[in-house]
Short mmCIF file of C-alpha atoms and ligand atoms in Angstrom, two decimals:
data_model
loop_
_atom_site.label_atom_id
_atom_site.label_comp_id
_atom_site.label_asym_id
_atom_site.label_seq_id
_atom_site.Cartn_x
_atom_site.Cartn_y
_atom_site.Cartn_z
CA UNK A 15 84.75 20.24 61.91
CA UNK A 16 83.16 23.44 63.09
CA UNK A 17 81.51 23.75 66.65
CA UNK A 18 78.32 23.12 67.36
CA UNK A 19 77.77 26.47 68.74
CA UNK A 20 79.58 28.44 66.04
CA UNK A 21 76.95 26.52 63.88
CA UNK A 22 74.51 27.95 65.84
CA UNK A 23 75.58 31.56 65.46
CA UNK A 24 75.69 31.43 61.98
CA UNK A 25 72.36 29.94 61.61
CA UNK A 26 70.73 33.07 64.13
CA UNK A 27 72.81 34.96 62.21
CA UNK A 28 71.29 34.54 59.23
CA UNK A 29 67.83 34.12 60.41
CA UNK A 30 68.25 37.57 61.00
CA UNK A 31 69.13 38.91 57.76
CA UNK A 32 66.29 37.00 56.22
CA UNK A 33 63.77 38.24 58.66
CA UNK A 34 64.79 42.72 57.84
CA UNK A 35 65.89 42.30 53.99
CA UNK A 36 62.87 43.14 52.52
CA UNK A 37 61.78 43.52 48.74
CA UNK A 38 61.14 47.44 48.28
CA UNK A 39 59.26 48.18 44.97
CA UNK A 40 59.55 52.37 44.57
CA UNK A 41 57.50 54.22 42.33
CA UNK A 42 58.31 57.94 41.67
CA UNK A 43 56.32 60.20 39.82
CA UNK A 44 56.98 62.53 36.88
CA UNK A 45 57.20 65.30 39.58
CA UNK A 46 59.73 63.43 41.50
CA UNK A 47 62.56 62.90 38.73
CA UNK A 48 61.10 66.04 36.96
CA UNK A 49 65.23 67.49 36.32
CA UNK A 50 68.88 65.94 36.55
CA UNK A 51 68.64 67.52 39.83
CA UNK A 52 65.20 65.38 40.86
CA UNK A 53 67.08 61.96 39.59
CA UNK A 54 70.11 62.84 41.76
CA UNK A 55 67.99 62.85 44.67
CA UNK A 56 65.93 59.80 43.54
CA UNK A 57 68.67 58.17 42.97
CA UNK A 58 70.28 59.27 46.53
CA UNK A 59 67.17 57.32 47.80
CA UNK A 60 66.95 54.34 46.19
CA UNK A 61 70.34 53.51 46.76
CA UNK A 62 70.14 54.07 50.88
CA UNK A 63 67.19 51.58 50.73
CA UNK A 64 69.33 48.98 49.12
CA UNK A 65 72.26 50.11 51.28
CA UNK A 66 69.55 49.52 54.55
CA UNK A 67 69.65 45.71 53.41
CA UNK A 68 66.59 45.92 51.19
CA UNK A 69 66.10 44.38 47.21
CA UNK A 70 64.98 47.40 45.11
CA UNK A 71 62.71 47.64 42.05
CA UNK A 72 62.28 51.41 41.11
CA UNK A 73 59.18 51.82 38.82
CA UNK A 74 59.76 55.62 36.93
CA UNK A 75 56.97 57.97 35.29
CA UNK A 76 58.06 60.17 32.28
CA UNK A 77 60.05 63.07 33.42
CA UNK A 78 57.57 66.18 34.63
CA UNK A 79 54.97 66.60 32.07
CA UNK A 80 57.03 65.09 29.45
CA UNK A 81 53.84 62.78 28.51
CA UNK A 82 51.85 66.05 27.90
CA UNK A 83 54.44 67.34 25.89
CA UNK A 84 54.46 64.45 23.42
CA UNK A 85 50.88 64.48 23.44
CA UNK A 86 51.06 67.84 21.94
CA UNK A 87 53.77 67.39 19.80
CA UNK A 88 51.27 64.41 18.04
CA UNK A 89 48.81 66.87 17.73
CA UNK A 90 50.99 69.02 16.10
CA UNK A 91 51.42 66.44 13.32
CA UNK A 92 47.83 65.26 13.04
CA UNK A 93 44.55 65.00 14.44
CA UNK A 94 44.59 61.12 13.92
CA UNK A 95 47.26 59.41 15.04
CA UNK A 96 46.88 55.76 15.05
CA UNK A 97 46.91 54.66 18.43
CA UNK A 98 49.60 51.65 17.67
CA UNK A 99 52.16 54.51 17.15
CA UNK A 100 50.76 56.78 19.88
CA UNK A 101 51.78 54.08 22.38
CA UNK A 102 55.28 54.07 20.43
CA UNK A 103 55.67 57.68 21.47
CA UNK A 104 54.42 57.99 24.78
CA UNK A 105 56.00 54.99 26.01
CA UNK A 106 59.36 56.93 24.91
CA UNK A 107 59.13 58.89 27.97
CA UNK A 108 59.72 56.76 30.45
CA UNK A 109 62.92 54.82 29.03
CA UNK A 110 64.37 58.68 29.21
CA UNK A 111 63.94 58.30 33.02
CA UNK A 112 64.32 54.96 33.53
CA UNK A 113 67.99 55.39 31.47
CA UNK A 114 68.83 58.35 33.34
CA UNK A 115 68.05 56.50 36.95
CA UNK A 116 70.12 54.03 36.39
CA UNK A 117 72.95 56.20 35.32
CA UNK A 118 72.71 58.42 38.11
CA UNK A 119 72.43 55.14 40.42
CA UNK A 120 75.99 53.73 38.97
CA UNK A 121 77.45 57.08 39.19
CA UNK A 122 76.58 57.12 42.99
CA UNK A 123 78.14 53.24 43.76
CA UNK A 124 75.68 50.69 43.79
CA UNK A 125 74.61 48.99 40.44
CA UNK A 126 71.21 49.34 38.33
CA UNK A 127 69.40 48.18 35.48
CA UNK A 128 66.80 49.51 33.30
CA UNK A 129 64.23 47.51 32.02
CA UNK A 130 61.37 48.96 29.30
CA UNK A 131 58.05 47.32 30.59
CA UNK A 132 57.81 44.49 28.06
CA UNK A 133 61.53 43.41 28.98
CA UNK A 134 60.34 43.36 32.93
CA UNK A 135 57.57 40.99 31.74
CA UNK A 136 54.49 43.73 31.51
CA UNK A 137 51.94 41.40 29.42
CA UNK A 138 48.80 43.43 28.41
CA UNK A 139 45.45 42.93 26.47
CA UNK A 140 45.94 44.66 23.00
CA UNK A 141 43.82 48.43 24.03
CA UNK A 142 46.13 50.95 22.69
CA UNK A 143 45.95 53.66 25.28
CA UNK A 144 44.15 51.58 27.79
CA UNK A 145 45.27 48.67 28.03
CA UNK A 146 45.22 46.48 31.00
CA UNK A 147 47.78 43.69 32.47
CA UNK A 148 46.66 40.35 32.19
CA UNK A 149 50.11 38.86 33.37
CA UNK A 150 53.57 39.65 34.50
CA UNK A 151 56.69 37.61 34.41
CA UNK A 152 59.00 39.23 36.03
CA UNK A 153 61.93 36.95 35.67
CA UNK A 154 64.26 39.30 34.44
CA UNK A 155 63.88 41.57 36.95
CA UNK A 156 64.76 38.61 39.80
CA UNK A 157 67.70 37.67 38.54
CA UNK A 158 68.78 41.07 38.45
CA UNK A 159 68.26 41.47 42.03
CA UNK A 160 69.72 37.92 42.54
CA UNK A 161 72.69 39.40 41.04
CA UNK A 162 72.30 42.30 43.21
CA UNK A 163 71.33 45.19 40.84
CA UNK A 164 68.50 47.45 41.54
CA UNK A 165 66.29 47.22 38.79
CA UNK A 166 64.42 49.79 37.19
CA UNK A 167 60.93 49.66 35.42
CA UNK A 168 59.88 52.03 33.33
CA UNK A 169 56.03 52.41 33.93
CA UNK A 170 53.38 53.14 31.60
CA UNK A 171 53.93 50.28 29.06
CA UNK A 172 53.91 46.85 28.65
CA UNK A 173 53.13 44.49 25.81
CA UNK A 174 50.56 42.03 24.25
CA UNK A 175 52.07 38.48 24.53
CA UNK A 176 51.00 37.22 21.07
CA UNK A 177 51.71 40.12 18.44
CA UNK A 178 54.29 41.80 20.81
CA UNK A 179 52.98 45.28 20.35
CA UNK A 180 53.62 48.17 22.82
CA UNK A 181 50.72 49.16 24.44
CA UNK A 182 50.08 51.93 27.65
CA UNK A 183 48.16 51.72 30.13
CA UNK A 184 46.63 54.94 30.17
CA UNK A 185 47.26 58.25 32.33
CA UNK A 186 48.88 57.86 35.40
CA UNK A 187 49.58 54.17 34.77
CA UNK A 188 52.94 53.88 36.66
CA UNK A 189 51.03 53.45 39.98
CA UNK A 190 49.51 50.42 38.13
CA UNK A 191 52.78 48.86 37.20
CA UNK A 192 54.45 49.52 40.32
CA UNK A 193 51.70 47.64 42.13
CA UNK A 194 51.65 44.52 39.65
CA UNK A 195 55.38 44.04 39.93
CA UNK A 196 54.71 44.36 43.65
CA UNK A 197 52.52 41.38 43.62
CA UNK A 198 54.32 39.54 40.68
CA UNK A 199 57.31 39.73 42.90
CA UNK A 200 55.84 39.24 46.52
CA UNK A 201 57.19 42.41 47.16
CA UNK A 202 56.54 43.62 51.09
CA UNK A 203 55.79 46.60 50.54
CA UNK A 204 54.88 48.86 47.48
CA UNK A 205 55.71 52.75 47.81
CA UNK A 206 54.38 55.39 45.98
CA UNK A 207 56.27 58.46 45.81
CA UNK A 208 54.96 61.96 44.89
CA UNK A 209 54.70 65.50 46.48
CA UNK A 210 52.90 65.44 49.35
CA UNK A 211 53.37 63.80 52.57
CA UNK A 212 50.69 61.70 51.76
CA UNK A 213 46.80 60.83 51.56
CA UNK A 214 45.27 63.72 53.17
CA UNK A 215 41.41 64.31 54.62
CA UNK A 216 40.87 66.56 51.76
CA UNK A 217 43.52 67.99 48.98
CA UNK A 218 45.90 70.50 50.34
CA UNK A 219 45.40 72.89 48.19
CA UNK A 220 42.30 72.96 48.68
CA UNK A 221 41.88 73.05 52.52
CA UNK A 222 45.44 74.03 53.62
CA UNK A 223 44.50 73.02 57.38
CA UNK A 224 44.22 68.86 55.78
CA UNK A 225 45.39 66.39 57.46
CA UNK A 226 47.40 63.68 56.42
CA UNK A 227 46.06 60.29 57.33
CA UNK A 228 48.44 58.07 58.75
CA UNK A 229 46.31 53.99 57.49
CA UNK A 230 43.40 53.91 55.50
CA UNK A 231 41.59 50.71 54.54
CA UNK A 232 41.97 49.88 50.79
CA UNK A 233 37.90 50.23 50.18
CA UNK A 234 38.12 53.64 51.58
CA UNK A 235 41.12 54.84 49.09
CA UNK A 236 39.05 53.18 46.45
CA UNK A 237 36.15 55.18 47.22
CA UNK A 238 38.54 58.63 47.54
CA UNK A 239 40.52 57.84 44.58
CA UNK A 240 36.69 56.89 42.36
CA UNK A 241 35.50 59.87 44.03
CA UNK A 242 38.55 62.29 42.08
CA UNK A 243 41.11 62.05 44.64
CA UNK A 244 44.16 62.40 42.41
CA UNK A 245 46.92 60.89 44.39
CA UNK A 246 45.75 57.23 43.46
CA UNK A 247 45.05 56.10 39.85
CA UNK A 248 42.50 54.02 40.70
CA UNK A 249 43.38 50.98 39.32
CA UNK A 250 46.46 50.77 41.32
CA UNK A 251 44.18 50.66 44.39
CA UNK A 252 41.76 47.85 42.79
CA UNK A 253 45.07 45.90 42.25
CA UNK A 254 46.83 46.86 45.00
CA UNK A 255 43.28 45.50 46.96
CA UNK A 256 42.79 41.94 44.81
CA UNK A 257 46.35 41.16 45.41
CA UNK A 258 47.04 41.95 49.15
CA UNK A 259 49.61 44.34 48.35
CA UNK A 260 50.47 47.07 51.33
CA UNK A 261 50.87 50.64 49.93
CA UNK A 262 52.73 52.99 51.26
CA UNK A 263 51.83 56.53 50.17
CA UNK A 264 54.72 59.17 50.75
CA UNK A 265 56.98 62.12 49.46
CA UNK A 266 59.99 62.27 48.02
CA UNK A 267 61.22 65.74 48.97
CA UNK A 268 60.88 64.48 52.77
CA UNK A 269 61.64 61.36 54.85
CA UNK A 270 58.16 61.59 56.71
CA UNK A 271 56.36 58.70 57.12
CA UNK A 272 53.32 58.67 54.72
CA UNK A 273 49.63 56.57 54.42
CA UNK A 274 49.34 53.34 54.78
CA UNK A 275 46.77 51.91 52.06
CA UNK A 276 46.16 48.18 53.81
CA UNK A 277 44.25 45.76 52.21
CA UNK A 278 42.20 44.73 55.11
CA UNK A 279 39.80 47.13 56.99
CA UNK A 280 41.04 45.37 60.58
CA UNK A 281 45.03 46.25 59.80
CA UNK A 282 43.85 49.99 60.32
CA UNK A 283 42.83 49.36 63.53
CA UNK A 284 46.01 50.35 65.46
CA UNK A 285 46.95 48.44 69.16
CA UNK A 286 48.66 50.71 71.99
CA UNK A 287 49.75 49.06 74.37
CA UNK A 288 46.61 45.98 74.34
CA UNK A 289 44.27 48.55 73.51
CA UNK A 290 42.70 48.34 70.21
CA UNK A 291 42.10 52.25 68.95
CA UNK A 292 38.67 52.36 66.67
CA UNK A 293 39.49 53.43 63.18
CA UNK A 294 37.95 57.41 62.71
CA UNK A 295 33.86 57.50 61.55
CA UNK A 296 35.18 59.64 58.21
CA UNK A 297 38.38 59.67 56.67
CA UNK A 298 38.65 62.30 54.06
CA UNK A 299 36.47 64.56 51.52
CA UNK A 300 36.97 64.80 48.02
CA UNK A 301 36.11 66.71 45.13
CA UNK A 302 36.10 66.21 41.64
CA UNK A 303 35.64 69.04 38.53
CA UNK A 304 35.87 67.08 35.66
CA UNK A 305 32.75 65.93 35.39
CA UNK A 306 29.17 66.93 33.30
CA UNK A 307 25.84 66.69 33.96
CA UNK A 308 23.46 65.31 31.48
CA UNK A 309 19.86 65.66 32.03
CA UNK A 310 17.05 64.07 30.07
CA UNK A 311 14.00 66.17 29.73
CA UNK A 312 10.64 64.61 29.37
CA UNK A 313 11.44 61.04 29.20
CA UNK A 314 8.19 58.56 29.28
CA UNK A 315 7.81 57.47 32.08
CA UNK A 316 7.01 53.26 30.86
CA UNK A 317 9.62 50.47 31.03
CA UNK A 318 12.77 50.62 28.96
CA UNK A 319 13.27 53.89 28.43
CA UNK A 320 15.90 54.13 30.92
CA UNK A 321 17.56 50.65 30.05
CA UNK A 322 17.11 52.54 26.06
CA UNK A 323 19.22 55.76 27.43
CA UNK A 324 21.65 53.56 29.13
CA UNK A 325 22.23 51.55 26.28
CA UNK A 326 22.93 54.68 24.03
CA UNK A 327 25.58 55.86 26.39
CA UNK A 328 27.48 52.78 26.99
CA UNK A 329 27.95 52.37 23.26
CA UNK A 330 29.51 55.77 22.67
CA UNK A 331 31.91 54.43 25.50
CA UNK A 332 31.07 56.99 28.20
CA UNK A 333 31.44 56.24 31.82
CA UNK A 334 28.43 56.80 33.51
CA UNK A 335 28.91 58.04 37.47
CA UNK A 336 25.75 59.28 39.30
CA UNK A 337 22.08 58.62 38.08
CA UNK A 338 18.65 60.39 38.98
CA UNK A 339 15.45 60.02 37.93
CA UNK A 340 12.48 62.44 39.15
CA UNK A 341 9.59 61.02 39.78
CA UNK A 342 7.07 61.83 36.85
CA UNK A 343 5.74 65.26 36.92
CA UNK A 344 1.59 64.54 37.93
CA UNK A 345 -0.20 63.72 34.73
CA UNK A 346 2.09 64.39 32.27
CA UNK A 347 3.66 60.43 31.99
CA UNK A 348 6.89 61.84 31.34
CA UNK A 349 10.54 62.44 33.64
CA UNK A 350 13.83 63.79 34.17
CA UNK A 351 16.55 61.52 34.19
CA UNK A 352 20.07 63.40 35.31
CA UNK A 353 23.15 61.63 34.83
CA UNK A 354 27.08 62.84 35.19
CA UNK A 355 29.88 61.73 33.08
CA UNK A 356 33.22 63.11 32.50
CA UNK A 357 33.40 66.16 30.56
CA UNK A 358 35.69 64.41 27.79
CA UNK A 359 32.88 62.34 26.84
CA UNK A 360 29.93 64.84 26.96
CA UNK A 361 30.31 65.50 23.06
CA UNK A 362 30.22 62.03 22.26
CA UNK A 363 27.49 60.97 24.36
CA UNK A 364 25.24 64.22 23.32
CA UNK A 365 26.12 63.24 19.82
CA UNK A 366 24.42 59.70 20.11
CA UNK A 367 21.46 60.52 22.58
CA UNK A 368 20.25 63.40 19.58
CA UNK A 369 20.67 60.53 17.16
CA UNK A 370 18.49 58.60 19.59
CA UNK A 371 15.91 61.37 20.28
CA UNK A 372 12.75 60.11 17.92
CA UNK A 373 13.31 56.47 18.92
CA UNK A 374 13.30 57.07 22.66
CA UNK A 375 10.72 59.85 22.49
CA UNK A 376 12.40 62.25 25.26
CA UNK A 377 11.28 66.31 24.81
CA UNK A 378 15.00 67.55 25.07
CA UNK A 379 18.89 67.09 26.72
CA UNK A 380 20.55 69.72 28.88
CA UNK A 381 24.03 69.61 29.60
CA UNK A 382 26.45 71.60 32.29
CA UNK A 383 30.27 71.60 32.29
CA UNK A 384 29.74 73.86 35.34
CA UNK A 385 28.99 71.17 37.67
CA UNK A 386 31.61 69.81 41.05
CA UNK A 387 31.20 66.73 42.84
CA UNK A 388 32.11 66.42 46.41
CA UNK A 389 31.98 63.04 48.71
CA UNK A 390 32.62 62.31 52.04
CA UNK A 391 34.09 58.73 52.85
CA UNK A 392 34.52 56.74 55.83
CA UNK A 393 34.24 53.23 56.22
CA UNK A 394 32.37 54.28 60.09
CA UNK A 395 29.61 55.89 58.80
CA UNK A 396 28.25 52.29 58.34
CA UNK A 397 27.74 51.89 62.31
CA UNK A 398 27.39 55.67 63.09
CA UNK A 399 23.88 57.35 62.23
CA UNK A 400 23.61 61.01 62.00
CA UNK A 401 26.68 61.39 59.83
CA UNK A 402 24.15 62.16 56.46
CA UNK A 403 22.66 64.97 59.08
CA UNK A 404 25.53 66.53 59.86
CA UNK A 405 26.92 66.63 55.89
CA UNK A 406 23.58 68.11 54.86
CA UNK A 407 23.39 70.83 57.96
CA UNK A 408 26.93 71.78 56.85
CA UNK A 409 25.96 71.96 53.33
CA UNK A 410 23.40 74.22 54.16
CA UNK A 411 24.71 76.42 56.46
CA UNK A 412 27.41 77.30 54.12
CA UNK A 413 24.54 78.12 51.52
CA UNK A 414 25.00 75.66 49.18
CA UNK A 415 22.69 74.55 46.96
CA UNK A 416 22.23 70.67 45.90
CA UNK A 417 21.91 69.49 42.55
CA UNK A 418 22.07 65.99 42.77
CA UNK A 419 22.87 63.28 45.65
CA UNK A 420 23.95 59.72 45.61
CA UNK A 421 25.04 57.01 47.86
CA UNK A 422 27.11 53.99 48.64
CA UNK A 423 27.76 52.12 52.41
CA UNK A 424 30.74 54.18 53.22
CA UNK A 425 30.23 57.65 51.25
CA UNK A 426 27.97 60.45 50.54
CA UNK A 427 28.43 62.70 47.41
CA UNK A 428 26.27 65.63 46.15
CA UNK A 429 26.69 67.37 42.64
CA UNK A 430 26.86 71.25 43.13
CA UNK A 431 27.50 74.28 40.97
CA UNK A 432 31.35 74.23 39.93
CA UNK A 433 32.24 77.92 41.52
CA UNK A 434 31.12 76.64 45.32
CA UNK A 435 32.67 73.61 45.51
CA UNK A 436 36.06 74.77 46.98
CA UNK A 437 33.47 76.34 49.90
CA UNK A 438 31.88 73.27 50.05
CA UNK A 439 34.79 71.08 50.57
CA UNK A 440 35.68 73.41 53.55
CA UNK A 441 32.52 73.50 55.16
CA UNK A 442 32.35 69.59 55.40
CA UNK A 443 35.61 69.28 56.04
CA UNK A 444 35.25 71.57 59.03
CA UNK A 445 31.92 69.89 60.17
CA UNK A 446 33.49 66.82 60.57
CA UNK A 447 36.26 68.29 62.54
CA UNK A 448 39.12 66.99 60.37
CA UNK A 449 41.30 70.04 59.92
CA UNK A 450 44.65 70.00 61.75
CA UNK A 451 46.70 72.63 63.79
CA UNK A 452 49.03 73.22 61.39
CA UNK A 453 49.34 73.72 57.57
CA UNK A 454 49.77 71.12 54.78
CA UNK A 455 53.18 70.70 52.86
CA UNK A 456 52.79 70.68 49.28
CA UNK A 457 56.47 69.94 48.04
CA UNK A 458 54.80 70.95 44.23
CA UNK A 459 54.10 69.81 40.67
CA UNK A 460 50.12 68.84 40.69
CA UNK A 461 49.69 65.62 43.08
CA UNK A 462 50.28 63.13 40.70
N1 LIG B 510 53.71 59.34 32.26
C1 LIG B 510 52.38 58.80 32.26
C2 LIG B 510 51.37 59.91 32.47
O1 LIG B 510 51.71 61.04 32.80
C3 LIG B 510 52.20 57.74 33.30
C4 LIG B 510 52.34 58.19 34.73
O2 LIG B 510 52.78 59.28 35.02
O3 LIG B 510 51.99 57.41 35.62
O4 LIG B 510 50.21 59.67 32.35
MG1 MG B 511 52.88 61.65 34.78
#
């Protein structure tokens, strides 16, 4: 019989290990395992984490622009590809990386599995090239950490439970996957790898003073990443948000710490010694050029025309983002109504407001590619007043002219003319005092 106290030992013992091995899920971009050379040093990684005590799930995007490349490739064959077998093709792209991690894993000592993202449990809705996840059963995937492999995911992909077709989940998807398995698995933490050293208050190539932002509140991302910060999809975020899951935002070409993306507001509020720091009034600008404005000349100005417009647009599938009507011009009965929308879906929706045209009775439709959008963000702006004075002063000082303006709680964003919105982002940015002493790293490839 063993002694009490040795019993006692082993039991702290253990406690201990329980309490530090934590369940890592790693996602690395198609930037980050871009070469042989890029899934050497991935690899490198992932392996100290499990080496540090931790259970590892890598989720893996295609290699660089690999997913572009096939794209074009399809093109090259023809200009309809049915989506069933588009998903066949681009979901090819990750199993080349996934594969290739887990060799170069096994070549440096510790053990992996691959896993496409139907065998890892990736259940989605049957939209070829957007579909969503309605479930994960990742039970693969924990008993190959239980027999203590790292497991790899490709991302991307998953697969409708009844007919068992592939499906994607549409650009930039991996962040999405990483983050599901993360809360499918109870992981503690979910980290998103890329090329910079993080979430910054405005993209670094853009503003090279930026600085990166060590917690932001998951509403705040959301807003940043709907606003056309690229770092984020922004699905991951919703996800990452409705399931609790912390996100940590960093590099892979450095061991700096990165963002923290934390589900609740109050976890960004950082204690120092019993003294509970107030999170900053703004946390970042962003900008966004792929969007069009649409304007509607001469609309009546009675009930239902707008709700008529609206309805036009949502059927041709366009996303609608900022909306302004003028008030009617004196005496005439008629207005403007100005709407953006990305510039993918301008044809589509010009297409079926002209079909529209006599039934609606508006005079005519202008549309500009040549259009940026620019918001400012911060979750402090709903307790501080003068913020909207000192965007607009900025704005104007920097001789900027205004083409459209819209709202929520926690962010301001104005439409301008495409060629001054780098200026634009600068003058704000400086306004609101958020550039740093020194210069942004940008390790490469595009921030994705
Ligand atoms: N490879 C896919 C894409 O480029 C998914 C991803 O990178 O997240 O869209
Ligand atoms: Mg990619």
């Amino acid at each position: 019989m063993s002694l009490p106290t040795t019993d006692v030992k082993t039991e702290d013992l253990s406690a201990q290990t329980a309490k530090t091995k934590q369940l890592i899920v790693q996602k690395f971009g198609g930037s980050s395992v871009s070469d042989a050379e890029g899934i050497k040093r991935v690899a490198r990684r992932v392996v100290d984490a499990q080496k540090a005590g931790n259970e590892v799930v890598v989720v893996v995007s295609a290699m660089g622009d690999t997913t572009d490349e096939l794209l074009d490739l399809a093109a090259q064959v023809t200009d309809s590809a049915p989506a069933r077998e588009m998903d066949m093709l681009l979901s090819a792209g990750e199993r080349i990386s996934m594969a290739l991690l887990a060799m170069a894993i096994n070549k440096f000592g510790a053990s992996a599995q691959s896993f496409t993202g139907s065998q890892a449990g990736m259940i989605t809705d049957g939209i070829h090239g957007k579909a969503r996840i309605i479930d994960v059963d990742p039970h693969r995937i924990r008993t190959a950490l239980d027999k203590g492999h790292i497991a790899i995911v490709a991302g991307f992909q998953g697969m409708t439970r009844s007919t068992r077709e592939i499906t994607t989940l549409g650009r930039g998807g991996s962040d999405t996957t990483a983050v599901a398995l993360a809360a499918a698995l109870e992981a503690d933490v979910c980290e998103i790898y890329t090329d910079v050293d993080g979430i910054y208050t405005a993209d670094p190539r853009v503003v090279s003073t930026a600085t990166k932002i060590d917690r932001i509140s998951s509403e705040e991302m959301l807003e940043l990443a709907a606003s056309g910060a690229k770092i984020l999809h922004l699905r991951c975020v919703e996800y990452a948000r409705r399931f609790g899951v912390p996100l940590h935002v960093r590099s892979s070409f450095s061991q700096n710490e990165g963002t923290w993306v934390l589900p609740s507001a109050d976890d960004k509020i950082t204690i120092q010694e019993g003294v509970a720091l107030e999170q900053p009034i703004i946390s970042g600008v962003a900008h966004d050029r792929s969007e069009a404005k649409v304007t509607v000349v001469g609309v009546p100005d009675i009930p239902g025309k707008a709700a008529a417009i609206f309805q036009v647009i949502a059927k041709a599938h366009s996303n609608i983002d900022m909306i302004v009507q003028n008030v009617s011009t004196h005496g005439t009965g008629r207005t403007d109504i100005s709407f953006t929308l990305p510039i993918v879906e301008g044809a589509d929706a010009l297409t079926a407001l002209r079909a529209a045209q006599p039934e609606i009775g508006f005079e005519s439709i202008e549309y500009n590619e040549n259009v940026g959008k620019l918001s400012l963000i911060g979750a402090g702006m709903r307790s501080h007043p003068g913020v909207s004075a000192t965007f607009f002063k900025a704005l104007s000082d920097a001789g900027i002219n205004i083409n459209m303006i819209s709202t929520s709680e926690i962010r301001i964003s104005v439409v301008t003319h495409a060629d001054l919105l780098d200026d634009a982002v600068r003058a704000i940015h400086k306004a609101f005092e958020l550039d740093g002493e020194s210069e942004a790293t940008v390790y490469g490839g595009t921030g994705r």
